[in-house]
PDB file of C-alpha atoms in Angstrom:
ATOM      1  CA  MET W   1      -0.245   0.057   0.044  1.00  0.00           C
ATOM      2  CA  SER W   2       2.444   2.522   0.739  1.00  0.00           C
ATOM      3  CA  GLU W   3       3.820   1.884  -2.621  1.00  0.00           C
ATOM      4  CA  ILE W   4       1.114   3.029  -4.326  1.00  0.00           C
ATOM      5  CA  SER W   5       0.431   5.977  -2.293  1.00  0.00           C
ATOM      6  CA  THR W   6       4.094   7.195  -2.770  1.00  0.00           C
ATOM      7  CA  ARG W   7       3.769   6.465  -6.612  1.00  0.00           C
ATOM      8  CA  ASP W   8       0.302   8.483  -6.434  1.00  0.00           C
ATOM      9  CA  ALA W   9       2.343  11.318  -4.580  1.00  0.00           C
ATOM     10  CA  ALA W  10       5.024  11.534  -7.067  1.00  0.00           C
ATOM     11  CA  ARG W  11       2.319  11.413  -9.898  1.00  0.00           C
ATOM     12  CA  ASP W  12       0.426  14.268  -8.090  1.00  0.00           C
ATOM     13  CA  ASN W  13       3.638  16.168  -7.558  1.00  0.00           C
ATOM     14  CA  ALA W  14       4.278  16.149 -10.821  1.00  0.00           C
ATOM     15  CA  ARG W  15       1.100  16.651 -12.239  1.00  0.00           C
ATOM     16  CA  ASP W  16       0.961  20.072  -9.855  1.00  0.00           C
ATOM     17  CA  ALA W  17       4.898  21.096 -10.816  1.00  0.00           C
ATOM     18  CA  ALA W  18       3.572  20.981 -14.418  1.00  0.00           C
ATOM     19  CA  ARG W  19       0.243  22.608 -13.449  1.00  0.00           C
ATOM     20  CA  ASP W  20       2.904  25.252 -11.773  1.00  0.00           C
ATOM     21  CA  THR W  21       5.102  25.671 -15.028  1.00  0.00           C
ATOM     22  CA  ALA W  22       2.042  26.055 -17.555  1.00  0.00           C
ATOM     23  CA  ARG W  23       0.125  28.779 -15.165  1.00  0.00           C
ATOM     24  CA  GLU W  24       3.908  30.783 -14.852  1.00  0.00           C
ATOM     25  CA  THR W  25       4.347  30.290 -18.959  1.00  0.00           C
ATOM     26  CA  ALA W  26       0.334  31.996 -19.198  1.00  0.00           C
ATOM     27  CA  ARG W  27       1.615  34.741 -16.597  1.00  0.00           C
ATOM     28  CA  GLU W  28       4.609  35.515 -18.375  1.00  0.00           C
ATOM     29  CA  SER W  29       2.617  35.117 -21.806  1.00  0.00           C
ATOM     30  CA  ALA W  30       0.664  37.412 -20.983  1.00  0.00           C
ATOM     31  CA  MET W  31       2.818  39.997 -19.356  1.00  0.00           C
ATOM     32  CA  SER W  32       4.168  39.977 -22.617  1.00  0.00           C
ATOM     33  CA  VAL W  33       1.381  40.666 -24.499  1.00  0.00           C
ATOM     34  CA  ALA W  34       0.802  43.886 -22.170  1.00  0.00           C
ATOM     35  CA  ALA W  35       4.037  44.983 -22.646  1.00  0.00           C
ATOM     36  CA  ILE W  36       3.592  44.784 -26.571  1.00  0.00           C
ATOM     37  CA  SER W  37       0.075  46.383 -26.311  1.00  0.00           C
ATOM     38  CA  SER W  38       1.565  49.384 -23.496  1.00  0.00           C
ATOM     39  CA  GLU W  39       4.046  49.707 -26.000  1.00  0.00           C
ATOM     40  CA  ARG W  40       1.518  50.537 -28.981  1.00  0.00           C
ATOM     41  CA  ALA W  41      -0.584  52.392 -27.406  1.00  0.00           C
ATOM     42  CA  GLU W  42       2.259  54.348 -26.201  1.00  0.00           C
ATOM     43  CA  SER W  43       3.721  55.206 -29.534  1.00  0.00           C
ATOM     44  CA  ASP W  44      -0.152  55.856 -30.726  1.00  0.00           C
ATOM     45  CA  ASP W  45       0.169  58.746 -27.973  1.00  0.00           C
ATOM     46  CA  ASN W  46       3.670  59.966 -29.134  1.00  0.00           C
ATOM     47  CA  VAL W  47       2.537  60.377 -32.999  1.00  0.00           C
ATOM     48  CA  TRP W  48       3.128  64.331 -33.200  1.00  0.00           C
ATOM     49  CA  THR W  49       6.775  63.941 -30.885  1.00  0.00           C
ATOM     50  CA  ARG W  50       7.701  61.326 -33.575  1.00  0.00           C
ATOM     51  CA  ARG W  51       6.683  63.748 -36.041  1.00  0.00           C
ATOM     52  CA  LEU W  52       8.532  66.473 -34.684  1.00  0.00           C
ATOM     53  CA  VAL W  53      11.837  64.569 -34.121  1.00  0.00           C
ATOM     54  CA  LEU W  54      12.084  63.217 -37.814  1.00  0.00           C
ATOM     55  CA  PHE W  55      11.253  66.887 -38.908  1.00  0.00           C
ATOM     56  CA  LEU W  56      14.019  68.135 -37.267  1.00  0.00           C
ATOM     57  CA  ARG W  57      16.693  65.263 -38.303  1.00  0.00           C
ATOM     58  CA  VAL W  58      15.219  66.284 -41.882  1.00  0.00           C
ATOM     59  CA  MET W  59      16.643  70.194 -40.660  1.00  0.00           C
ATOM     60  CA  ALA W  60      19.742  68.549 -39.449  1.00  0.00           C
ATOM     61  CA  LEU W  61      20.642  67.039 -42.599  1.00  0.00           C
ATOM     62  CA  LEU W  62      19.744  70.108 -44.792  1.00  0.00           C
ATOM     63  CA  SER W  63      21.719  72.645 -42.017  1.00  0.00           C
ATOM     64  CA  ILE W  64      24.647  70.344 -42.093  1.00  0.00           C
ATOM     65  CA  LEU W  65      24.675  70.294 -46.589  1.00  0.00           C
ATOM     66  CA  LYS W  66      23.601  74.612 -45.895  1.00  0.00           C
ATOM     67  CA  GLY W  67      26.801  74.749 -43.307  1.00  0.00           C
ATOM     68  CA  LEU W  68      29.448  72.756 -45.900  1.00  0.00           C
ATOM     69  CA  TYR W  69      28.403  74.678 -48.445  1.00  0.00           C
ATOM     70  CA  HIS W  70      28.854  77.963 -46.726  1.00  0.00           C
ATOM     71  CA  TRP W  71      32.576  76.059 -45.827  1.00  0.00           C
ATOM     72  CA  ALA W  72      33.110  74.958 -49.399  1.00  0.00           C
ATOM     73  CA  GLN W  73      32.352  78.979 -49.987  1.00  0.00           C
ATOM     74  CA  VAL W  74      35.245  80.101 -47.950  1.00  0.00           C
ATOM     75  CA  THR W  75      37.590  77.553 -48.633  1.00  0.00           C
ATOM     76  CA  GLY W  76      36.774  78.180 -52.937  1.00  0.00           C
ATOM     77  CA  PHE W  77      35.799  74.791 -53.669  1.00  0.00           C
ATOM     78  CA  VAL W  78      32.930  76.464 -55.248  1.00  0.00           C
ATOM     79  CA  GLY W  79      32.932  79.311 -57.096  1.00  0.00           C
ATOM     80  CA  GLY W  80      35.272  80.721 -60.136  1.00  0.00           C
ATOM     81  CA  GLU W  81      37.766  83.090 -59.071  1.00  0.00           C
ATOM     82  CA  ASP W  82      36.074  86.496 -59.794  1.00  0.00           C
ATOM     83  CA  GLU W  83      33.650  84.266 -57.173  1.00  0.00           C
ATOM     84  CA  ALA W  84      36.532  83.807 -54.659  1.00  0.00           C
ATOM     85  CA  PHE W  85      36.047  84.412 -50.769  1.00  0.00           C
ATOM     86  CA  GLU W  86      38.722  87.385 -50.723  1.00  0.00           C
ATOM     87  CA  ASN W  87      37.214  89.003 -53.516  1.00  0.00           C
ATOM     88  CA  GLN W  88      33.918  89.415 -51.791  1.00  0.00           C
ATOM     89  CA  SER W  89      32.350  92.416 -49.247  1.00  0.00           C
ATOM     90  CA  MET W  90      33.050  92.262 -45.682  1.00  0.00           C
ATOM     91  CA  ALA W  91      29.207  92.078 -45.240  1.00  0.00           C
ATOM     92  CA  TRP W  92      29.335  88.898 -47.367  1.00  0.00           C
ATOM     93  CA  GLN W  93      32.591  87.589 -45.995  1.00  0.00           C
ATOM     94  CA  ALA W  94      31.192  88.279 -42.326  1.00  0.00           C
ATOM     95  CA  SER W  95      28.020  86.497 -42.869  1.00  0.00           C
ATOM     96  CA  THR W  96      29.188  83.470 -44.977  1.00  0.00           C
ATOM     97  CA  VAL W  97      31.575  82.552 -42.227  1.00  0.00           C
ATOM     98  CA  TYR W  98      28.339  83.233 -39.250  1.00  0.00           C
ATOM     99  CA  PHE W  99      26.528  80.671 -41.406  1.00  0.00           C
ATOM    100  CA  ALA W 100      29.234  78.171 -41.799  1.00  0.00           C
ATOM    101  CA  VAL W 101      29.423  77.942 -38.305  1.00  0.00           C
ATOM    102  CA  ILE W 102      26.207  78.294 -37.105  1.00  0.00           C
ATOM    103  CA  GLU W 103      24.534  75.327 -39.216  1.00  0.00           C
ATOM    104  CA  LEU W 104      26.426  72.959 -38.160  1.00  0.00           C
ATOM    105  CA  VAL W 105      26.029  73.519 -34.613  1.00  0.00           C
ATOM    106  CA  ALA W 106      22.070  73.775 -35.402  1.00  0.00           C
ATOM    107  CA  ALA W 107      22.853  70.472 -36.979  1.00  0.00           C
ATOM    108  CA  VAL W 108      24.158  68.570 -34.105  1.00  0.00           C
ATOM    109  CA  GLY W 109      21.496  69.974 -31.794  1.00  0.00           C
ATOM    110  CA  LEU W 110      18.718  69.023 -34.152  1.00  0.00           C
ATOM    111  CA  TRP W 111      19.810  65.792 -34.600  1.00  0.00           C
ATOM    112  CA  LEU W 112      20.051  65.268 -31.064  1.00  0.00           C
ATOM    113  CA  ALA W 113      16.543  66.599 -31.090  1.00  0.00           C
ATOM    114  CA  THR W 114      17.842  68.908 -28.111  1.00  0.00           C
ATOM    115  CA  PRO W 115      15.929  72.115 -26.919  1.00  0.00           C
ATOM    116  CA  TRP W 116      19.229  74.382 -27.861  1.00  0.00           C
ATOM    117  CA  GLY W 117      19.547  72.629 -31.240  1.00  0.00           C
ATOM    118  CA  ALA W 118      15.837  74.014 -32.155  1.00  0.00           C
ATOM    119  CA  VAL W 119      16.598  77.578 -30.586  1.00  0.00           C
ATOM    120  CA  VAL W 120      20.367  77.376 -32.633  1.00  0.00           C
ATOM    121  CA  TRP W 121      18.365  76.361 -36.022  1.00  0.00           C
ATOM    122  CA  LEU W 122      15.017  78.865 -35.360  1.00  0.00           C
ATOM    123  CA  THR W 123      18.572  81.610 -35.223  1.00  0.00           C
ATOM    124  CA  THR W 124      19.537  80.939 -38.363  1.00  0.00           C
ATOM    125  CA  VAL W 125      15.893  80.787 -40.152  1.00  0.00           C
ATOM    126  CA  VAL W 126      15.355  84.377 -38.984  1.00  0.00           C
ATOM    127  CA  SER W 127      19.516  85.534 -39.564  1.00  0.00           C
ATOM    128  CA  MET W 128      18.846  84.311 -43.234  1.00  0.00           C
ATOM    129  CA  ALA W 129      15.338  85.950 -43.624  1.00  0.00           C
ATOM    130  CA  VAL W 130      17.118  89.121 -42.043  1.00  0.00           C
ATOM    131  CA  ILE W 131      19.551  88.813 -44.110  1.00  0.00           C
ATOM    132  CA  GLU W 132      17.664  88.674 -47.461  1.00  0.00           C
ATOM    133  CA  LEU W 133      15.048  91.187 -46.416  1.00  0.00           C
ATOM    134  CA  MET W 134      16.657  93.869 -45.013  1.00  0.00           C
ATOM    135  CA  PHE W 135      19.888  93.236 -46.569  1.00  0.00           C
ATOM    136  CA  PRO W 136      19.657  92.613 -50.121  1.00  0.00           C
ATOM    137  CA  GLY W 137      23.267  93.370 -51.301  1.00  0.00           C
ATOM    138  CA  ILE W 138      24.471  90.246 -49.478  1.00  0.00           C
ATOM    139  CA  TYR W 139      23.460  87.513 -50.636  1.00  0.00           C
ATOM    140  CA  GLY W 140      20.737  88.900 -53.363  1.00  0.00           C
ATOM    141  CA  GLY W 141      17.623  89.880 -51.573  1.00  0.00           C
ATOM    142  CA  SER W 142      15.728  86.248 -53.198  1.00  0.00           C
ATOM    143  CA  LEU W 143      12.245  86.477 -52.022  1.00  0.00           C
ATOM    144  CA  ILE W 144      12.296  82.843 -52.564  1.00  0.00           C
ATOM    145  CA  VAL W 145      14.495  81.914 -49.969  1.00  0.00           C
ATOM    146  CA  VAL W 146      12.826  83.749 -47.796  1.00  0.00           C
ATOM    147  CA  GLY W 147       9.423  82.198 -48.330  1.00  0.00           C
ATOM    148  CA  VAL W 148      11.123  78.993 -47.992  1.00  0.00           C
ATOM    149  CA  GLU W 149      12.658  79.780 -44.357  1.00  0.00           C
ATOM    150  CA  ALA W 150       9.396  80.927 -43.644  1.00  0.00           C
ATOM    151  CA  PHE W 151       7.920  77.117 -44.435  1.00  0.00           C
ATOM    152  CA  MET W 152      10.122  75.946 -42.665  1.00  0.00           C
ATOM    153  CA  LEU W 153       9.875  78.153 -38.964  1.00  0.00           C
ATOM    154  CA  ALA W 154       5.864  77.704 -40.096  1.00  0.00           C
ATOM    155  CA  ALA W 155       6.387  73.750 -40.481  1.00  0.00           C
ATOM    156  CA  TYR W 156       8.594  73.547 -36.653  1.00  0.00           C
ATOM    157  CA  LEU W 157       5.905  75.891 -34.661  1.00  0.00           C
ATOM    158  CA  ALA W 158       3.154  73.501 -35.960  1.00  0.00           C
ATOM    159  CA  LEU W 159       4.499  70.399 -35.155  1.00  0.00           C
ATOM    160  CA  ALA W 160       5.927  71.342 -31.779  1.00  0.00           C
ATOM    161  CA  TRP W 161       2.388  72.728 -30.654  1.00  0.00           C
ATOM    162  CA  MET W 162       0.988  69.315 -31.691  1.00  0.00           C
ATOM    163  CA  ALA W 163       3.380  67.925 -29.827  1.00  0.00           C
ATOM    164  CA  ALA W 164       2.712  69.835 -26.882  1.00  0.00           C
ATOM    165  CA  ARG W 165      -0.666  69.119 -26.983  1.00  0.00           C
ATOM    166  CA  GLU W 166       0.208  65.616 -26.443  1.00  0.00           C
ATOM    167  CA  ARG W 167       1.757  65.430 -23.164  1.00  0.00           C
ATOM    168  CA  PRO W 168      -0.118  66.294 -20.389  1.00  0.00           C
ATOM    169  CA  PRO W 169       0.365  69.455 -18.457  1.00  0.00           C
TER     170      PRO W 169
END
């Protein structure tokens, strides 16, 4: 009799262990499904923030291109001999060096999506618009450049406003 009861007890213990393992597996599965669904809900809640970061990254790439173009002007990689850096006016030289530096600094801050990056980028946008409108003798006073800068500024402000509305106060 004791052999049968020992066998029954071993079988009951094995059954209980299997049941506990099944419960743990189900619990872990439920937790991982909950984690996935909470990540999905979180990402849906931050759609405007993700769009803002994507916009900032695109503006960072454009800022890199603009900064490198200004450095190419300074170093003489673009333009002919009559358009050489040393043959330009002092105002043109100062503006070009300013934009060569500040565009690359803004690009780093924008890529990292830092607040100072957005401020530096906004400074470059406003500076370029002011130079084009108020000092047309420096870069030619192109209204197309001003329009593009204004459009980028408006897009940034709209995205930043929508992203701010996603976050509770």
